[in-house]
Coordinates of C-alpha atoms in Angstrom, one line a residue:
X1 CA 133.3 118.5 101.4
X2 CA 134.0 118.2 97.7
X3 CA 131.6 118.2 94.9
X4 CA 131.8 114.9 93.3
X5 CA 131.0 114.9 89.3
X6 CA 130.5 111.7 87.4
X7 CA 132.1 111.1 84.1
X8 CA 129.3 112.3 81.4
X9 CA 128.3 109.2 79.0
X10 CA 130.8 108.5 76.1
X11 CA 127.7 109.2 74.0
X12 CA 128.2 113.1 74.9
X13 CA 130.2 115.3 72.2
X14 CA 132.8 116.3 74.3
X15 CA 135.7 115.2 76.0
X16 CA 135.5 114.3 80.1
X17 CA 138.4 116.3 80.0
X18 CA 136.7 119.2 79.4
X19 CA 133.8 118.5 82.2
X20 CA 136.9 117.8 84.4
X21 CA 138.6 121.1 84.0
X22 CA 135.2 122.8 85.1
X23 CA 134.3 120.5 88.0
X24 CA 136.6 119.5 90.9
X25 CA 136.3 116.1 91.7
X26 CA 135.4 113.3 89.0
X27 CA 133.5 111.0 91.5
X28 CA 135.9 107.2 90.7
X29 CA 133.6 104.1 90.1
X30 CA 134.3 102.9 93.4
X31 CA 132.6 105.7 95.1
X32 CA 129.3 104.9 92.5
X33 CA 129.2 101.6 93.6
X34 CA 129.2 102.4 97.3
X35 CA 126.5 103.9 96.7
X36 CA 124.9 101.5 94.9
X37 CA 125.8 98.7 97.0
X38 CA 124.4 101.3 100.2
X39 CA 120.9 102.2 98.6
X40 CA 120.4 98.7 97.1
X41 CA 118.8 97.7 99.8
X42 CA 115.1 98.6 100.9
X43 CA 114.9 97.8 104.5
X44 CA 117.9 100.1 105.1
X45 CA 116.9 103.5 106.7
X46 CA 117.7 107.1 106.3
X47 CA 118.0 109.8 109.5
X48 CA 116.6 112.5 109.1
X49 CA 118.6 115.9 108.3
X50 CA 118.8 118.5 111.1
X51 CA 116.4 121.4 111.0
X52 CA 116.3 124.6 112.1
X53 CA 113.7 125.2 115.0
X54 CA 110.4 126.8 113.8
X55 CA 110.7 129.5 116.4
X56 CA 111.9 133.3 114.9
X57 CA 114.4 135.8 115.8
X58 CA 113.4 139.0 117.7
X59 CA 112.6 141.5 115.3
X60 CA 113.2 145.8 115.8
X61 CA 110.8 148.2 114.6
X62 CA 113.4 151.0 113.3
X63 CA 112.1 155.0 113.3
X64 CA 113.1 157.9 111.8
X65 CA 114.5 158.7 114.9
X66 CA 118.2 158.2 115.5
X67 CA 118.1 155.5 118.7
X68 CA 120.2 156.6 121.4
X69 CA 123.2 154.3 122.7
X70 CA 121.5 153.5 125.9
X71 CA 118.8 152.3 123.9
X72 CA 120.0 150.8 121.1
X73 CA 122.7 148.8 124.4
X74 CA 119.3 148.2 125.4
X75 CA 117.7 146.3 122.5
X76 CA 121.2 144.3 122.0
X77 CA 120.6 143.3 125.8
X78 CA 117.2 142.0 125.1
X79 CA 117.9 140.6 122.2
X80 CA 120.5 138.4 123.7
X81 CA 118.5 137.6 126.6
X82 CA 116.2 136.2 123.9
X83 CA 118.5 134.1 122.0
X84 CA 119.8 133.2 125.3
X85 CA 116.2 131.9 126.9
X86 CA 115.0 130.1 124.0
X87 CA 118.9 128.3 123.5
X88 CA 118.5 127.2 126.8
X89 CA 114.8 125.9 125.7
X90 CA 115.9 124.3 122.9
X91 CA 119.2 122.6 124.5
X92 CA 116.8 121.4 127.5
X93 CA 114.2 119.8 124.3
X94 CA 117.4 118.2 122.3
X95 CA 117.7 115.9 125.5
X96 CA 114.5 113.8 124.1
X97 CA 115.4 111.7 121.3
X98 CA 112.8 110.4 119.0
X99 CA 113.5 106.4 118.9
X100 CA 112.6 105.8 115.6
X101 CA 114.9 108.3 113.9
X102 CA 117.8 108.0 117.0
X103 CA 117.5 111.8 116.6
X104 CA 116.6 114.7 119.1
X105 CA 112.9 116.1 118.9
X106 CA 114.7 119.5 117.8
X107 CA 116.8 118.0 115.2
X108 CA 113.7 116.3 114.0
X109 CA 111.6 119.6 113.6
X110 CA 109.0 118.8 116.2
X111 CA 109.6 121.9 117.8
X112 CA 107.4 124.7 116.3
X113 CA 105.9 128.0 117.4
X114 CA 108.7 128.3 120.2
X115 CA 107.0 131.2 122.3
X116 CA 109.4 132.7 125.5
X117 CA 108.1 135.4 128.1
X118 CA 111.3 135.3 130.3
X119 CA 110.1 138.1 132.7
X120 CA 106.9 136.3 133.5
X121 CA 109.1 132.7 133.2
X122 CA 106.2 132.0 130.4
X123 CA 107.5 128.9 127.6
X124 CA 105.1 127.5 125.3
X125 CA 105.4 125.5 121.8
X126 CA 104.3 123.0 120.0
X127 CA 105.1 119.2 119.1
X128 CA 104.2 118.3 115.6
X129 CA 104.7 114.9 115.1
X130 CA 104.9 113.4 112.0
X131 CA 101.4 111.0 112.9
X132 CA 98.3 111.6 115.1
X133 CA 99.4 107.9 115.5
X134 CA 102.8 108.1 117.4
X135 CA 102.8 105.4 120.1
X136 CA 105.1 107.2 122.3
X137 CA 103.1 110.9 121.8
X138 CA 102.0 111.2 125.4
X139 CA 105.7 110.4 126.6
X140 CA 107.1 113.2 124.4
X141 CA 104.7 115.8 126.1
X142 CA 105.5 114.0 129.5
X143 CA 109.8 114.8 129.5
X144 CA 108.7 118.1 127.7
X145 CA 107.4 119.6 130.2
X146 CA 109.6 118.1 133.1
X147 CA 112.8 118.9 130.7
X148 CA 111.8 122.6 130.3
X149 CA 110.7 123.0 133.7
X150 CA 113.8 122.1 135.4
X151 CA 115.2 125.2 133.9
X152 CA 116.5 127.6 136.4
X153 CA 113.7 130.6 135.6
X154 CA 110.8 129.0 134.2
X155 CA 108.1 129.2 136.4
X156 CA 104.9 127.6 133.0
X157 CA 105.0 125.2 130.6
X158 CA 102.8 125.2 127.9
X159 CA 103.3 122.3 125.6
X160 CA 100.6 121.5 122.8
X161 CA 101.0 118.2 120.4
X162 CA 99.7 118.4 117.4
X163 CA 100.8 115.9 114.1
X164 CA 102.0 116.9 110.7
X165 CA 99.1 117.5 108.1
X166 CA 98.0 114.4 106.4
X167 CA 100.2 114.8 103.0
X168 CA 101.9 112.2 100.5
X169 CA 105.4 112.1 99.8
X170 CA 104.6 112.4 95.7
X171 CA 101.6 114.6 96.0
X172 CA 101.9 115.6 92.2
X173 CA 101.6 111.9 90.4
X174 CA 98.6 111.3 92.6
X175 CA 94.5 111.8 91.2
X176 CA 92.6 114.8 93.1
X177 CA 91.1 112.1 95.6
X178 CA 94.3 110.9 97.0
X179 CA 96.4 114.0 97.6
X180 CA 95.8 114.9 100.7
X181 CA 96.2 110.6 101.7
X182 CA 99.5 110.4 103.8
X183 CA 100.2 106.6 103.7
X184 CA 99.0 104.0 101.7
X185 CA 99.3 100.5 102.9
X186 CA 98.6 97.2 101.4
X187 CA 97.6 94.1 103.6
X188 CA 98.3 91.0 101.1
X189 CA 98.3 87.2 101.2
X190 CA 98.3 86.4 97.4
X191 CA 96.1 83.1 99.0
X192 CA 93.0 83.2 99.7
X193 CA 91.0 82.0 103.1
X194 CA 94.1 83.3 105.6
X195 CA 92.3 85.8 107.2
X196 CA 93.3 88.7 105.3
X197 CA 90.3 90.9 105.3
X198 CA 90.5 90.1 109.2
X199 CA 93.6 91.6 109.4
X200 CA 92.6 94.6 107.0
X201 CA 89.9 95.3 108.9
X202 CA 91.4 94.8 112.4
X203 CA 94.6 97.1 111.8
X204 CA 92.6 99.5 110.3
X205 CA 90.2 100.2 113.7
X206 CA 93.2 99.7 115.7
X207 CA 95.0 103.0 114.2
X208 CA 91.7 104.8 114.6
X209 CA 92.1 103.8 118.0
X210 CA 95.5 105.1 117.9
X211 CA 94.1 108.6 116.7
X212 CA 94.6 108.1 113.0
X213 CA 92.5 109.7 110.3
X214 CA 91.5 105.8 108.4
X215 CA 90.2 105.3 105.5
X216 CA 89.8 101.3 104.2
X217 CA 89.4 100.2 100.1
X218 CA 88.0 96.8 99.6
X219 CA 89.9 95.7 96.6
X220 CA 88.4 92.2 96.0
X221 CA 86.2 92.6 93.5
X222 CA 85.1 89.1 93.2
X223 CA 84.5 88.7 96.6
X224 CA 84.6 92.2 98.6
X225 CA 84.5 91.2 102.3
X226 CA 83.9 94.9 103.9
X227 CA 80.3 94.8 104.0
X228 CA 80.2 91.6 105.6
X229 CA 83.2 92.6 108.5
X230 CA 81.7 96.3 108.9
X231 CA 78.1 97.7 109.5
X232 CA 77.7 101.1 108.0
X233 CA 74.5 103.0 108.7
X234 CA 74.4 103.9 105.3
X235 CA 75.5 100.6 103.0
X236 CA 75.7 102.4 99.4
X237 CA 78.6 104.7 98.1
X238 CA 76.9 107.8 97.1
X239 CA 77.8 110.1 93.9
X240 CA 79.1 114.0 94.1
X241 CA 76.5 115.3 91.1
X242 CA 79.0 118.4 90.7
X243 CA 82.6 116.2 90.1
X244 CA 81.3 112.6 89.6
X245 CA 83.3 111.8 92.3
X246 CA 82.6 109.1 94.9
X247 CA 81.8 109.6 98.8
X248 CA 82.4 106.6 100.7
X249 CA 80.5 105.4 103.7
X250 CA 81.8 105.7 107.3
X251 CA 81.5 103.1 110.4
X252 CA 82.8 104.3 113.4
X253 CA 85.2 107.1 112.0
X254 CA 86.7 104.8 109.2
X255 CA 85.7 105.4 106.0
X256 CA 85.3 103.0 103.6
X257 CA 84.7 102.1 100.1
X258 CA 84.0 98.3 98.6
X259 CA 82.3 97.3 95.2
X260 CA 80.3 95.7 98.0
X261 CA 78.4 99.0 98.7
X262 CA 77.4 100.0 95.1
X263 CA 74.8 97.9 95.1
X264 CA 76.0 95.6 92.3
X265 CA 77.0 92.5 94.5
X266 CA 79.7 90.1 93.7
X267 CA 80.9 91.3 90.6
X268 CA 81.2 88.7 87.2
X269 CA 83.6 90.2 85.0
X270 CA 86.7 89.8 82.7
X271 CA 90.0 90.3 84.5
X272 CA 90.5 94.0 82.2
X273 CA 87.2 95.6 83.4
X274 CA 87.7 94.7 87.1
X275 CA 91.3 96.5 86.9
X276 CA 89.1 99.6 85.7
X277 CA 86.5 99.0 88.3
X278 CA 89.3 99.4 91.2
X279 CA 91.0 102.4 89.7
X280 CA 87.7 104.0 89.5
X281 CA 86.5 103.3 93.1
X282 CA 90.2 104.2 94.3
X283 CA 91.2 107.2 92.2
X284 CA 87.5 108.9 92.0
X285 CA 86.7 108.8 95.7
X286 CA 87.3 111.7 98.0
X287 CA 89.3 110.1 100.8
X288 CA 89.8 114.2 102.2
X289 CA 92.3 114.0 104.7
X290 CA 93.6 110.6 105.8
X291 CA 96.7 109.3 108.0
X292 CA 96.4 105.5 106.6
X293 CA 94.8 104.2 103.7
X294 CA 94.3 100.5 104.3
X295 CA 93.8 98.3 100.8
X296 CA 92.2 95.3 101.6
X297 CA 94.4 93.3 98.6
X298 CA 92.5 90.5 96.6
X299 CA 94.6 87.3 96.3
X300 CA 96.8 86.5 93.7
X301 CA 99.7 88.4 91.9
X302 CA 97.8 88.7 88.2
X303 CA 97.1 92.0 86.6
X304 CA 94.9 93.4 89.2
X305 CA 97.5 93.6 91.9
X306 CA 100.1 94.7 89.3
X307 CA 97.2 97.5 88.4
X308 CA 96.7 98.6 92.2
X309 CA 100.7 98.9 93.0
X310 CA 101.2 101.4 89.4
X311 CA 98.2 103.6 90.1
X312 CA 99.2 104.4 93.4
X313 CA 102.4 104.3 94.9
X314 CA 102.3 102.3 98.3
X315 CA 104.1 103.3 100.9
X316 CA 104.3 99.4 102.5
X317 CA 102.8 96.0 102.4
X318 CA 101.7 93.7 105.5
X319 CA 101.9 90.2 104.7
X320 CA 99.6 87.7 105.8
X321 CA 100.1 83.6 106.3
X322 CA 98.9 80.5 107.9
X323 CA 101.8 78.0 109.5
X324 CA 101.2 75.8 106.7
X325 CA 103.9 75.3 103.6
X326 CA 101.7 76.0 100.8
X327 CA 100.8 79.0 102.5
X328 CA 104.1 80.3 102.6
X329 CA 105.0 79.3 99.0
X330 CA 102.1 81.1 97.7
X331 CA 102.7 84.4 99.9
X332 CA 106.6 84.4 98.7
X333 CA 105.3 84.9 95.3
X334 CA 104.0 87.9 96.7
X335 CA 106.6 89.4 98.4
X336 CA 108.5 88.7 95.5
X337 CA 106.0 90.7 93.8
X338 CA 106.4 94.0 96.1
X339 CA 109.5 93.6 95.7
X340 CA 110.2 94.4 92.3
X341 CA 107.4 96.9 92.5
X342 CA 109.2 98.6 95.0
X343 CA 107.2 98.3 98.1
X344 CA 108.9 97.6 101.3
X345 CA 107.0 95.0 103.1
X346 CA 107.3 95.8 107.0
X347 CA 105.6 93.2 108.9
X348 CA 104.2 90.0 108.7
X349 CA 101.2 87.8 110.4
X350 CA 101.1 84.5 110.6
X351 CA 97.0 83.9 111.4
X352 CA 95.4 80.5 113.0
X353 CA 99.1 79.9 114.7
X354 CA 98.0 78.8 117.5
X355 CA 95.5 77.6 120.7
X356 CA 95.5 77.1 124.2
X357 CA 93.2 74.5 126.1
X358 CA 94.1 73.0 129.6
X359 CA 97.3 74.4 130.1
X360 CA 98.9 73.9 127.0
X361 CA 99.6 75.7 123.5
X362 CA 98.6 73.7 120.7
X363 CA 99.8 74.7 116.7
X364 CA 97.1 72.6 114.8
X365 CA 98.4 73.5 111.4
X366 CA 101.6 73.3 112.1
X367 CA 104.7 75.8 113.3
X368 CA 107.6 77.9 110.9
X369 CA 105.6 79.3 108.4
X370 CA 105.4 82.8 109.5
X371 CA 109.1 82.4 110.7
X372 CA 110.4 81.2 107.4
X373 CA 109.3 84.5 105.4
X374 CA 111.0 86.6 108.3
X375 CA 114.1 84.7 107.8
X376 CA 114.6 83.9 104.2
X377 CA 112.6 87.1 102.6
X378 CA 113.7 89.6 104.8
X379 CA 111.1 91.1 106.6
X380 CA 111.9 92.2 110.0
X381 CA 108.2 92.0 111.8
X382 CA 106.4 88.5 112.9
X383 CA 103.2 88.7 114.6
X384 CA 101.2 85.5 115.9
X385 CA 97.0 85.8 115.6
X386 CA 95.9 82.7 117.7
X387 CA 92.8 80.9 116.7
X388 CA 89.7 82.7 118.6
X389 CA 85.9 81.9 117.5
X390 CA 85.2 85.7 118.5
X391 CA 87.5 86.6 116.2
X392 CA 85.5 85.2 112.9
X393 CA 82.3 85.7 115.2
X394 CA 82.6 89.5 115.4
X395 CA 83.7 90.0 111.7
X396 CA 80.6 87.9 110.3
X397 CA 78.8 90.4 112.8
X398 CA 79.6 93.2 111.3
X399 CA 81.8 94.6 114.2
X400 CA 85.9 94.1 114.4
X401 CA 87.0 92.2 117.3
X402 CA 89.8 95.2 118.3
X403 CA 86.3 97.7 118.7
X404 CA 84.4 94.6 120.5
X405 CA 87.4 93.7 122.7
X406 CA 89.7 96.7 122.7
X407 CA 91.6 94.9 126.2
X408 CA 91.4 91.3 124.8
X409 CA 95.0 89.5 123.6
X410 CA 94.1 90.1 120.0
X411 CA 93.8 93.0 120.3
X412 CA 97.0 93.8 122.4
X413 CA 98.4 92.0 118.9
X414 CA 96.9 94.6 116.7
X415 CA 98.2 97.5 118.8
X416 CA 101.7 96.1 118.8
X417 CA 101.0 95.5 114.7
X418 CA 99.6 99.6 114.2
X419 CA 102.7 100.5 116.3
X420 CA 105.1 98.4 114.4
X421 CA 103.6 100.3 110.7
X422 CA 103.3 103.5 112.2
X423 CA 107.4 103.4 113.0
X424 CA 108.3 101.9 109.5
X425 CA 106.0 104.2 107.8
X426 CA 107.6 106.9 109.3
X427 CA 111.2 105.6 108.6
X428 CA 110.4 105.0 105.1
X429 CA 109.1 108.4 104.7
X430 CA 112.0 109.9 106.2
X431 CA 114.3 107.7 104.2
X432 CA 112.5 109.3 101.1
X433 CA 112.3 112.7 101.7
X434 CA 115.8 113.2 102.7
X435 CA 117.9 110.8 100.1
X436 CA 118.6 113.4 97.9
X437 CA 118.1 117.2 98.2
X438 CA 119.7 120.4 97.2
X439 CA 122.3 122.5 99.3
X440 CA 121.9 126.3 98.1
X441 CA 124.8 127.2 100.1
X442 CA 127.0 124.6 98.7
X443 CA 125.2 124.9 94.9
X444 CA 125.3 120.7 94.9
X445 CA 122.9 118.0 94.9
X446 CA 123.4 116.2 98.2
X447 CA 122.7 112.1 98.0
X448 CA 122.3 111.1 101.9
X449 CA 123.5 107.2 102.4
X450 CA 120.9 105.0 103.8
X451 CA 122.0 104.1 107.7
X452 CA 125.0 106.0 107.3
X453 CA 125.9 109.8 107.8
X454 CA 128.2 109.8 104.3
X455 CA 127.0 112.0 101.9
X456 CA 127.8 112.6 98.3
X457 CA 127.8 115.9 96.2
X458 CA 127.0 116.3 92.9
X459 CA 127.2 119.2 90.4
X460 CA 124.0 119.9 89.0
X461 CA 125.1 120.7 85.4
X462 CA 126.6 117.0 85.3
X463 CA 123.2 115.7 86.6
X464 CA 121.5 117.7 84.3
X465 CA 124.1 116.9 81.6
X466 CA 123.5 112.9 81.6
X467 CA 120.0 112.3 81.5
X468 CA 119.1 109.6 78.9
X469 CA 115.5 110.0 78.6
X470 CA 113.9 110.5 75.3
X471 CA 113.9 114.1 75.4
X472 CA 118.2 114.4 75.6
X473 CA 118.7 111.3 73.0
X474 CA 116.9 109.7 70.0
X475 CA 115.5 106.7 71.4
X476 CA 116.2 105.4 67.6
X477 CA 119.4 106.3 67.0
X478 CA 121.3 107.2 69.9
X479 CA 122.0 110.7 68.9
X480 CA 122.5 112.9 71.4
X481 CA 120.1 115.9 71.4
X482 CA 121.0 118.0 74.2
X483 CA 124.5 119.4 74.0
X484 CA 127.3 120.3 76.5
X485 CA 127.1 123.7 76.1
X486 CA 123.0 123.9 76.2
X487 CA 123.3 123.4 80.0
X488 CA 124.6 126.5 81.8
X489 CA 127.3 125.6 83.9
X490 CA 125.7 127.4 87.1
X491 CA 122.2 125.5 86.3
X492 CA 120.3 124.9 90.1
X493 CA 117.4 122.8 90.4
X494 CA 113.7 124.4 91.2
X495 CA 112.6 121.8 93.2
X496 CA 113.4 117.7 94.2
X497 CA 110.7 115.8 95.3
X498 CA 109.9 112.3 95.7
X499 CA 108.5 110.0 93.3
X500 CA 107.6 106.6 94.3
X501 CA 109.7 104.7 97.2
X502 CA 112.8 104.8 95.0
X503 CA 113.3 107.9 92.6
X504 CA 112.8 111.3 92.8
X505 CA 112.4 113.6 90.3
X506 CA 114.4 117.4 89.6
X507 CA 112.8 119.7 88.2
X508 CA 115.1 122.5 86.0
X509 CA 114.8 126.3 85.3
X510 CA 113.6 124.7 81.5
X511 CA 110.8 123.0 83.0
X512 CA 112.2 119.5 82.0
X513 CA 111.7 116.6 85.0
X514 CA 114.7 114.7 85.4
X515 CA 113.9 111.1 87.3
X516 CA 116.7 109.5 89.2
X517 CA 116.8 106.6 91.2
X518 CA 118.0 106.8 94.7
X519 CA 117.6 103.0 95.5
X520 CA 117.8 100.2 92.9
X521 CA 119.8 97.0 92.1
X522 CA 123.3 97.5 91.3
X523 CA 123.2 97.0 87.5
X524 CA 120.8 100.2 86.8
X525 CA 123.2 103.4 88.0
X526 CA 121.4 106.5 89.2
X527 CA 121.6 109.2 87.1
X528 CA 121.6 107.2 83.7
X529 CA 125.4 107.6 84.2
X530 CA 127.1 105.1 81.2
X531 CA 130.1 103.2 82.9
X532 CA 131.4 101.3 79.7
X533 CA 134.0 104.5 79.9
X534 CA 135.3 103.3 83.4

């Protein structure tokens, strides 16, 4: 595959004919703009790269002694009995495919802590999935076992699951409370009196269910619905005296945090101080380890939703309706919203859709509404709440309906909702993680094209060489302060790592953080690359 090297900015004091002679392959527009036109969109999903399994090579314990040939024929023997048995394991494993990703369990990196006793016929590992939450979990474990028993020798299986430690994708642009928070995911309606704290509330106790670690943040201020829906033992937050931090409250496993439960009540306040009142309660608390963070999102699109998508980077957005117009008028103002913050919205539920009485389905407010938001914005997920009295009835009483009625047909709807966000989730963390990364072997920069196995190399100099932040040219007056020849031409990144849904950021040997954009609207190029030269 050939590096490809984009034309450095005309700004530059050198010729491209000099970066040309030291890079093969000037990347043409064309190529840029496939790219662009590829990662433009946010729904589109990356696979995930293949990885080595977790399990290690046989390693020899060499003496002083000189080995003798029947011994050291003997060690080769073993060792390729080795390599043989745990091939054989992991060709038998590759036949599961994970149906989210389209990908094989092995190529996914599932497969850890490989363990192979071939005179005993002994095989044990370990699944690590990438949530507590996967629906399909006890499936994998299931044509495990019956796909590594069928081999010929084996006589025990030993399969353990286990899940991948709760961990953002941006770990480092996150406050001490939220680093160890894998996914954070808003549930919006940008109207109020749809049943959004309902649906909060609901999904949250459903992915419990599902074995998550949940944690759920009451961001309505005004209004803060959580201590009405829930019934903690304890109903006030509580103060670490050592950090000043904030413990939240727990009801059934879930913990949670509301202005609700620091005993101030409804709060009456300028729209400023309640945007410092929700990044207090959401950056200072110690969520400790959580699969899902649910925010309960307060209605509207002013500057406390604004404030809530910068000081934490979502990883999604559920969108909640009613079948009425104005409904969906005010909740495309939303999305709208999400979407030029950068937050893929994965699912949508269109509450009050429906009842049935003698027979027959009636829609009282109406039919389309839900439907219309799948269809003309985009999003790929429509679920239908019907209009049940136990449904209001157990959140004025303090317990969700999915924990009262865990069999009921609302709560089937939830489980099919948590499933739905745990596979997106997923997906959108794969996406990220793997859109661009370094090759060491190759010495490039590898962008990976969403739903497409095409890949692009780029020469890290060039990257390095076109950044237009403030720190490479005067913001004032376009001179450019960091010269050809101050990048070495055999520069490698230290590390790539994801920043937000749509950038990542390199950092270089000089300890300068490049950002580049992985995903973004045609007219702003990753890379800062200037195309008036093209």
């Amino acid at each position: 595959m050939e590096i490809l090297s984009a034309p450095s900015s005309r700004f530059l004091p050198f010729e491209n004919s000099k970066l040309q002679s030291k890079q093969p392959g000037i990347a043409p527009p064309e190529k840029w703009l496939q790219f662009l036109s590829a990662t433009s969109s946010s729904s589109s999903l990356l696979t995930p790269l293949r990885s080595s399994s977790s399990s290690s090579k046989p390693s020899f314990c060499f003496t002083t002694r000189a080995a003798s040939a029947t011994e050291v024929a003997a060690s080769e023997s073993s060792a390729e009995l080795s390599s043989s048995a745990e091939s054989d394991v992991l060709n038998a494993l590759s036949q599961i495919i994970d149906p989210d990703f389209g990908k094989d369990i092995v190529s996914c990196g599932f497969v850890k802590d490989l363990e192979i006793d071939e005179g005993q016929g002994k095989v044990s590992f370990r699944l690590e999935l990438t949530t507590p939450a996967c629906p399909i979990k006890d499936l994998f474990e299931q044509q495990a076992n019956e796909v590594v028993a069928g081999l010929p020798w084996v006589k025990n299986v030993s399969v353990t699951m286990s899940a991948q430690p709760a961990k953002p994708m941006y770990a480092g642009v996150l406050p001490p409370g939220l680093q160890t928070v894998s996914n954070i995911v808003a549930v919006s309606s940008c109207k109020g009196g749809v049943g959004k704290s309902t649906v909060a509330v609901n999904l949250a106790y459903t992915l419990a269910g599902m074995g998550a670690r949940v944690g759920i943040f009451d961001a309505d201020v005004y209004g803060p619905s959580l201590p009405t829906m829930v019934s903690p033992e304890n109903r006030l937050l509580m103060m670490n005296p050592e950090n000043r931090s904030i413990i939240p409250t727990e009801y059934m496993g879930v913990k949670l945090v509301s202005y609700g439960f620091a005993g101030q009540g409804r709060a009456i306040m300028r729209g400023p101080m309640v945007s410092g009142v929700i990044n207090q309660l959401l950056t200072t608390t110690e969520w400790g380890e959580l699969d899902y963070l649910i925010i309960d999102m307060p209605p509207g699109t002013g500057d406390i939703q604004i404030t809530l998508c910068q000081v934490v980077p979502l990883t999604a957005a559920v969108i909640v309706t009613t079948p009425q117009k104005l409904s969906f008028i005010d909740v495309a103002k939303g999305v709208r919203m999400f979407s030029k913050l950068k937050v893929p919205c994965v699912a949508v539920v269109e509450n009050l859709h429906h009842f049935d009485a003698g027979g027959y389905r009636y829609y009282p407010f109406g039919r389309g509404s839900g439907s219309q938001i799948v269809e003309k914005l985009g999003i790929p997920h429509l679920f239908d709440l019907p209009i049940r009295p136990t449904l209001s009835a157990h959140g004025d009483n303090g317990m969700p309906e999915v924990v009262a009625d865990p069999l009921g047909e609302v709560a089937k709807t939830f489980q099919d909702l948590g499933v739905c966000l745990v596979q997106q989730c997923a997906k959108i963390r794969q996406r990220v993680s793997t859109a661009v990364t370094y090759d060491t072997s190759m010495k490039a920069i590898k962008v990976k094209l969403p739903n497409s196995e095409e890949e692009f190399l780029l020469h890290p100099a060039t990257v390095r060489r076109n950044d237009r932040s403030a720190q490479s040219v005067d913001e004032w007056t376009g001179e450019q302060k960091l010269l050809y020849s101050d990048v070495p031409e055999d520069i490698e990144p230290v590390d790539i790592r994801p920043l937000g849904n749509y950038a990542v950021e390199i950092t270089w040997p000089d300890g300068f953080n490049q950002v580049i954009l992985t995903s973004f609207p045609v007219h702003c190029l990753p890379l800062n690359i200037d195309t008036t030269s093209w």
